[in-house]
CSV table of C-alpha atoms and ligand atoms in Angstrom, one decimal:
chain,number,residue,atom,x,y,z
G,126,UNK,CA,0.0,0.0,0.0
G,127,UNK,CA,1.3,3.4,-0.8
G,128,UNK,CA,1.2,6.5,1.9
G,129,UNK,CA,-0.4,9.2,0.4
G,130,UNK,CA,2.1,12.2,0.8
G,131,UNK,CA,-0.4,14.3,2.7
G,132,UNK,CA,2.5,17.3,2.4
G,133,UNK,CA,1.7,17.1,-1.3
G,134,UNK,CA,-1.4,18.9,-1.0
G,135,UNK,CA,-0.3,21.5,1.7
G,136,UNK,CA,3.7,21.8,2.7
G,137,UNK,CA,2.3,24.2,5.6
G,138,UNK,CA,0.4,20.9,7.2
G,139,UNK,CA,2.1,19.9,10.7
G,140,UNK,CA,-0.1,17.9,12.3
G,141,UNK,CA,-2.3,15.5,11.3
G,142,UNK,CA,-3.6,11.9,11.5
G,143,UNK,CA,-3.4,8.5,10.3
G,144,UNK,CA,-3.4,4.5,10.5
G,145,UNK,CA,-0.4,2.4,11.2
G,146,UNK,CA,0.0,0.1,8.2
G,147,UNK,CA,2.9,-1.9,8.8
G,148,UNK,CA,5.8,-1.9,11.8
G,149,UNK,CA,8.9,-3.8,11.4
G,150,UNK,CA,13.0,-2.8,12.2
G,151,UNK,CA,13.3,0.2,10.1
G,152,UNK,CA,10.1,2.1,11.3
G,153,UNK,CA,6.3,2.7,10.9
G,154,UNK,CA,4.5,2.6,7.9
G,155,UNK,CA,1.2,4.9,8.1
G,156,UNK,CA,-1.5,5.3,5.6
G,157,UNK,CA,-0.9,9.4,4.9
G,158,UNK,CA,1.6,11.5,6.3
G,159,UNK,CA,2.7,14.8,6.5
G,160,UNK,CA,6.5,13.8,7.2
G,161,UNK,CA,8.9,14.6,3.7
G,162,UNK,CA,10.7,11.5,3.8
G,163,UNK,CA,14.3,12.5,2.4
G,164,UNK,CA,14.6,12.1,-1.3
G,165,UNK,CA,15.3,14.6,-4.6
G,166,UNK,CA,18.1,16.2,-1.9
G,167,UNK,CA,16.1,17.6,0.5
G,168,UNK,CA,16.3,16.2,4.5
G,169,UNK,CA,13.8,13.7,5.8
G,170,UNK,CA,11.4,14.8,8.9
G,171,UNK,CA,11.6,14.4,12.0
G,172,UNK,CA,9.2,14.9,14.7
G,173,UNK,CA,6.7,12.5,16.6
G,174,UNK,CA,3.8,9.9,16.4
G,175,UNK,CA,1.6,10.0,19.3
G,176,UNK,CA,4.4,11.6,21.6
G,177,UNK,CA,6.9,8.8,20.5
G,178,UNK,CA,10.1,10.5,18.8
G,179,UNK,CA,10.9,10.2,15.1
G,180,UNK,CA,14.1,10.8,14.0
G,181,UNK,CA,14.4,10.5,10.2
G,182,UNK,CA,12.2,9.9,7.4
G,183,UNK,CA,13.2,7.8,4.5
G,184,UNK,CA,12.0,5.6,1.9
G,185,UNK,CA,13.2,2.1,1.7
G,186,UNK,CA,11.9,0.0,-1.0
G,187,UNK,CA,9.4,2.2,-2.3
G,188,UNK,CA,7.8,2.8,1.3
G,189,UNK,CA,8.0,5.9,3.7
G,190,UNK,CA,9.4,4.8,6.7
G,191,UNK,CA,9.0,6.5,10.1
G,192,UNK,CA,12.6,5.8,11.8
G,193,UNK,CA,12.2,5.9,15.3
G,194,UNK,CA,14.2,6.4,18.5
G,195,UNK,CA,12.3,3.4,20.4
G,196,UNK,CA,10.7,0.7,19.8
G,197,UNK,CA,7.1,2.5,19.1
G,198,UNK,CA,4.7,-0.2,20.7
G,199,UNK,CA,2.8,0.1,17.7
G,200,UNK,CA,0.6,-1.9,15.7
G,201,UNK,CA,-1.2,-2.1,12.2
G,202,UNK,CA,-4.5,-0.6,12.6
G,203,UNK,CA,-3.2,2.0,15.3
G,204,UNK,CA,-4.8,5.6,15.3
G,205,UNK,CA,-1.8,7.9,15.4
G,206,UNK,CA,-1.4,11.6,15.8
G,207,UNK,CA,1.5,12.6,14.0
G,208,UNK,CA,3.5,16.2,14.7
G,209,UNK,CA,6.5,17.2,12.5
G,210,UNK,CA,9.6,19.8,13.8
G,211,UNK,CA,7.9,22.6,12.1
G,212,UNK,CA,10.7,24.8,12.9
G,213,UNK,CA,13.3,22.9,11.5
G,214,UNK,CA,11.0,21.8,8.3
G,215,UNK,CA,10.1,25.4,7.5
G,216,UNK,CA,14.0,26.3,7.6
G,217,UNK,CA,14.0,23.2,5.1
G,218,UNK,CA,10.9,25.2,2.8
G,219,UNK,CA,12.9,28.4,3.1
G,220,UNK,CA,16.2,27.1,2.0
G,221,UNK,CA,14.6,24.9,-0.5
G,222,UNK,CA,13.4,27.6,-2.5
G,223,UNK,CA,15.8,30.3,-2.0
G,224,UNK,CA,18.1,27.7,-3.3
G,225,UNK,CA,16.0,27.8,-7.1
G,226,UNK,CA,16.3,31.2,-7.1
G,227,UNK,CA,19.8,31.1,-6.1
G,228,UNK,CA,21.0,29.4,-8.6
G,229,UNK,CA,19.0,30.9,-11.5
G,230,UNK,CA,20.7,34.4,-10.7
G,231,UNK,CA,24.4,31.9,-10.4
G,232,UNK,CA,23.6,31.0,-13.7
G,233,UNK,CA,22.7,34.1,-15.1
G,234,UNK,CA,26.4,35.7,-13.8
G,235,UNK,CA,28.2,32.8,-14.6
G,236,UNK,CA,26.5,31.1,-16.9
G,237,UNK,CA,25.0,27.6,-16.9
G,238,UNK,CA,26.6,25.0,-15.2
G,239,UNK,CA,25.4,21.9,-14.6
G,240,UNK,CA,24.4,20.4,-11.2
G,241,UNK,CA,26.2,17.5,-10.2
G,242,UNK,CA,23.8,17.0,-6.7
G,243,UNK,CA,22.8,19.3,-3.7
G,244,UNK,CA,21.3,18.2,-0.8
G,245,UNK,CA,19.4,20.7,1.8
G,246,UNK,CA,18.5,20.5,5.7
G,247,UNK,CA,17.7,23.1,8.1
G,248,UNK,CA,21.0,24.9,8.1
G,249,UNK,CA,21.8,24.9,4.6
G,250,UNK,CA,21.7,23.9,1.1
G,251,UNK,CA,24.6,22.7,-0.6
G,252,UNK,CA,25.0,22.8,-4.7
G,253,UNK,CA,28.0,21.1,-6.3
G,254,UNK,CA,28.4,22.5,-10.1
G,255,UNK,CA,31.2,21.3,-12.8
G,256,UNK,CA,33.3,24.2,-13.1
G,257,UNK,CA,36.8,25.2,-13.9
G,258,UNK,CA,38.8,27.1,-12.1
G,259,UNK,CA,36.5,28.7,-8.8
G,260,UNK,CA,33.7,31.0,-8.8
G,261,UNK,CA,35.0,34.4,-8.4
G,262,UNK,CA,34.1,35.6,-5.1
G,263,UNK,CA,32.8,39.2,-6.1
G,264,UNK,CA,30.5,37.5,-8.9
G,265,UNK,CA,29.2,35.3,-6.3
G,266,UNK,CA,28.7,38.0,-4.2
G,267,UNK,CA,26.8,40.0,-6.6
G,268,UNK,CA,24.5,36.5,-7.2
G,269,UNK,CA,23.6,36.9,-3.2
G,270,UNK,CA,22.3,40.6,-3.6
G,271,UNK,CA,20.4,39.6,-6.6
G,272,UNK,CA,18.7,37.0,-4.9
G,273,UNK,CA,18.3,38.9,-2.0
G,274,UNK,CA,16.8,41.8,-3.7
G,275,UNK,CA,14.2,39.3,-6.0
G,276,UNK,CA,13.6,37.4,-2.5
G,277,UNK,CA,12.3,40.9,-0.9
G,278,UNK,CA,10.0,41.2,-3.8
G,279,UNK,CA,7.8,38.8,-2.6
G,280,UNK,CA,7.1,37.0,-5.6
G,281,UNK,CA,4.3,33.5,-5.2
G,282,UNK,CA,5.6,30.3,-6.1
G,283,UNK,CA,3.3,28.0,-7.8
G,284,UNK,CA,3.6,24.3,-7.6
G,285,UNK,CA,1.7,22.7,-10.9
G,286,UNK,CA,1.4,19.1,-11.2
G,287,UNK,CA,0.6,17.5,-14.7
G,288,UNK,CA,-0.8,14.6,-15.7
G,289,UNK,CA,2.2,12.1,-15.3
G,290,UNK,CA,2.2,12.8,-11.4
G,291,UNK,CA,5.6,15.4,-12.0
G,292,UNK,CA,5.5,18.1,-9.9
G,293,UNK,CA,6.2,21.8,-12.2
G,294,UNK,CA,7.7,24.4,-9.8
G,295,UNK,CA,8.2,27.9,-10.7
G,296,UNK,CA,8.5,31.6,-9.6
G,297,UNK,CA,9.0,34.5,-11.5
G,298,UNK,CA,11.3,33.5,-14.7
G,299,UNK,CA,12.6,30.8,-12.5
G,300,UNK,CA,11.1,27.1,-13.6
G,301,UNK,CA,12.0,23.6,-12.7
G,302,UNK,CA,10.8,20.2,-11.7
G,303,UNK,CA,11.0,20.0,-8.3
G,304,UNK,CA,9.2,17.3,-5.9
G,305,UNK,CA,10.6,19.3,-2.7
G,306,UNK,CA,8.3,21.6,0.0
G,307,UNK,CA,8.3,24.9,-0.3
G,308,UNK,CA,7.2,28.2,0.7
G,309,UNK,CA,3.7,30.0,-0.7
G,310,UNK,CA,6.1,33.2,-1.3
G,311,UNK,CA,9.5,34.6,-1.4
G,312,UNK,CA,9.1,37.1,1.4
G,313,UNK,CA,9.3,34.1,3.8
G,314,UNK,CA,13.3,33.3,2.9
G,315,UNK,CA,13.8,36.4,4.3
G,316,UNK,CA,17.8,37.2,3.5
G,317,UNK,CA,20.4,34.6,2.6
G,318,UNK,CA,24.4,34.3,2.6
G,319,UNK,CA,26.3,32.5,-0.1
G,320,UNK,CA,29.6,31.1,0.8
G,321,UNK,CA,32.0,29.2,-1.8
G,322,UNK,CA,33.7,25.9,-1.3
G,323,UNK,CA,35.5,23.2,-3.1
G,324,UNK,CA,35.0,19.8,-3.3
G,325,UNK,CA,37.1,18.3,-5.2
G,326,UNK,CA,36.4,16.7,-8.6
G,327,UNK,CA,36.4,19.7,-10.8
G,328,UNK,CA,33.7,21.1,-9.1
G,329,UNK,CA,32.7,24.4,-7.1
G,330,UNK,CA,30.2,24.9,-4.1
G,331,UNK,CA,27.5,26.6,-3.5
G,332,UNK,CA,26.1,27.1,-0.1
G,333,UNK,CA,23.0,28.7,0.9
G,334,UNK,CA,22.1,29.7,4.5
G,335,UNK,CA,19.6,32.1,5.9
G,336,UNK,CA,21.0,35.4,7.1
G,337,UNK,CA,19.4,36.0,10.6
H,1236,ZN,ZN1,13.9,21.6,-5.5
């Protein structure tokens, strides 16, 4: 049986509640849920079932598993309440989507590069990019107050999703598939910093964190 990704229909839902389906030694198994189990780079959820602490969410085999701290003491057919660490998954929403927009002003200093992976969590998102030589710091620099200043602007992002299930995400000039959660608008993000790195490989780093 598939869980219905309840956090499809609304990424703002942080409580809600469901039926066990299936326990075993990596987790629970519920009918819906609102916990983002890590995948397409962004962090799995963590939070609790009926007061018992989760610590990850993944999916294994094709199933979103609820990893727990304890053994939960729960059974198919259970009634669960489930609660998700809204602060540290609205960090997630925030960086998620300043990261699009991020990299669409990137791109427009430096011109495309192509994404090797990225991966984001509550205190940062992390872009790797083939690249010669390193990103110039005052060009990256300039790609911060550019996303900055289109962030301020408080532009909507729209999540479309067609008829093959894919999930369209855009904002302003700034389109992509995207299967992540988000926020309703840029004004959330508030202000980011960019930093540089290097990883190795012929690559270059991006990292995004939130300014406050
Ligand atoms: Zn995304």
């Amino acid at each position: 049986m598939k869980t219905v990704k309840l956090y499809d229909r609304d990424h703002y839902l942080r409580e809600f509640e469901a039926e066990v389906v299936a326990v075993d030694a990596c987790g629970v198994e519920l009918d819906g849920t609102a916990f983002y189990a890590e995948a397409g780079g962004q962090a799995g959820d963590s939070g609790a079932l009926n007061g018992l602490r989760v610590v990850d969410t993944r999916v294994v085999s094709d199933r979103i598993v609820h990893v727990m701290e304890d053994s939960p003491g729960l059974r198919p057919g259970d009634s669960v309440v489930g609660v998700i660490d809204w602060d540290r998954r609205y960090r997630i929403m925030r960086l998620h989507t300043a990261s699009h927009i991020m990299e669409y002003f990137l791109w427009r200093r430096f011109g495309f590069m192509k994404r090797t992976g990225s991966y984001v969590d509550d205190k940062k998102d992390r872009a790797d990019y083939l690249h010669d030589g390193r990103l110039e710091p005052e060009k990256l620099k300039a790609v911060e107050v550019d996303t900055n200043g289109f962030l301020a602007e408080g532009h909507p992002v729209k999540i479309e999703v067609d008829d093959e299930g894919m999930r369209h995400w855009s904002c302003g000039p700034v389109e992509m598939l995207c299967a992540g959660a988000h926020v309703r608008n840029t004004c959330e993000v508030g202000a980011v910093k960019l930093k540089r790195r290097n990883p190795g490989r012929g690559e270059e780093r991006v990292e995004t964190s939130l300014a406050e």
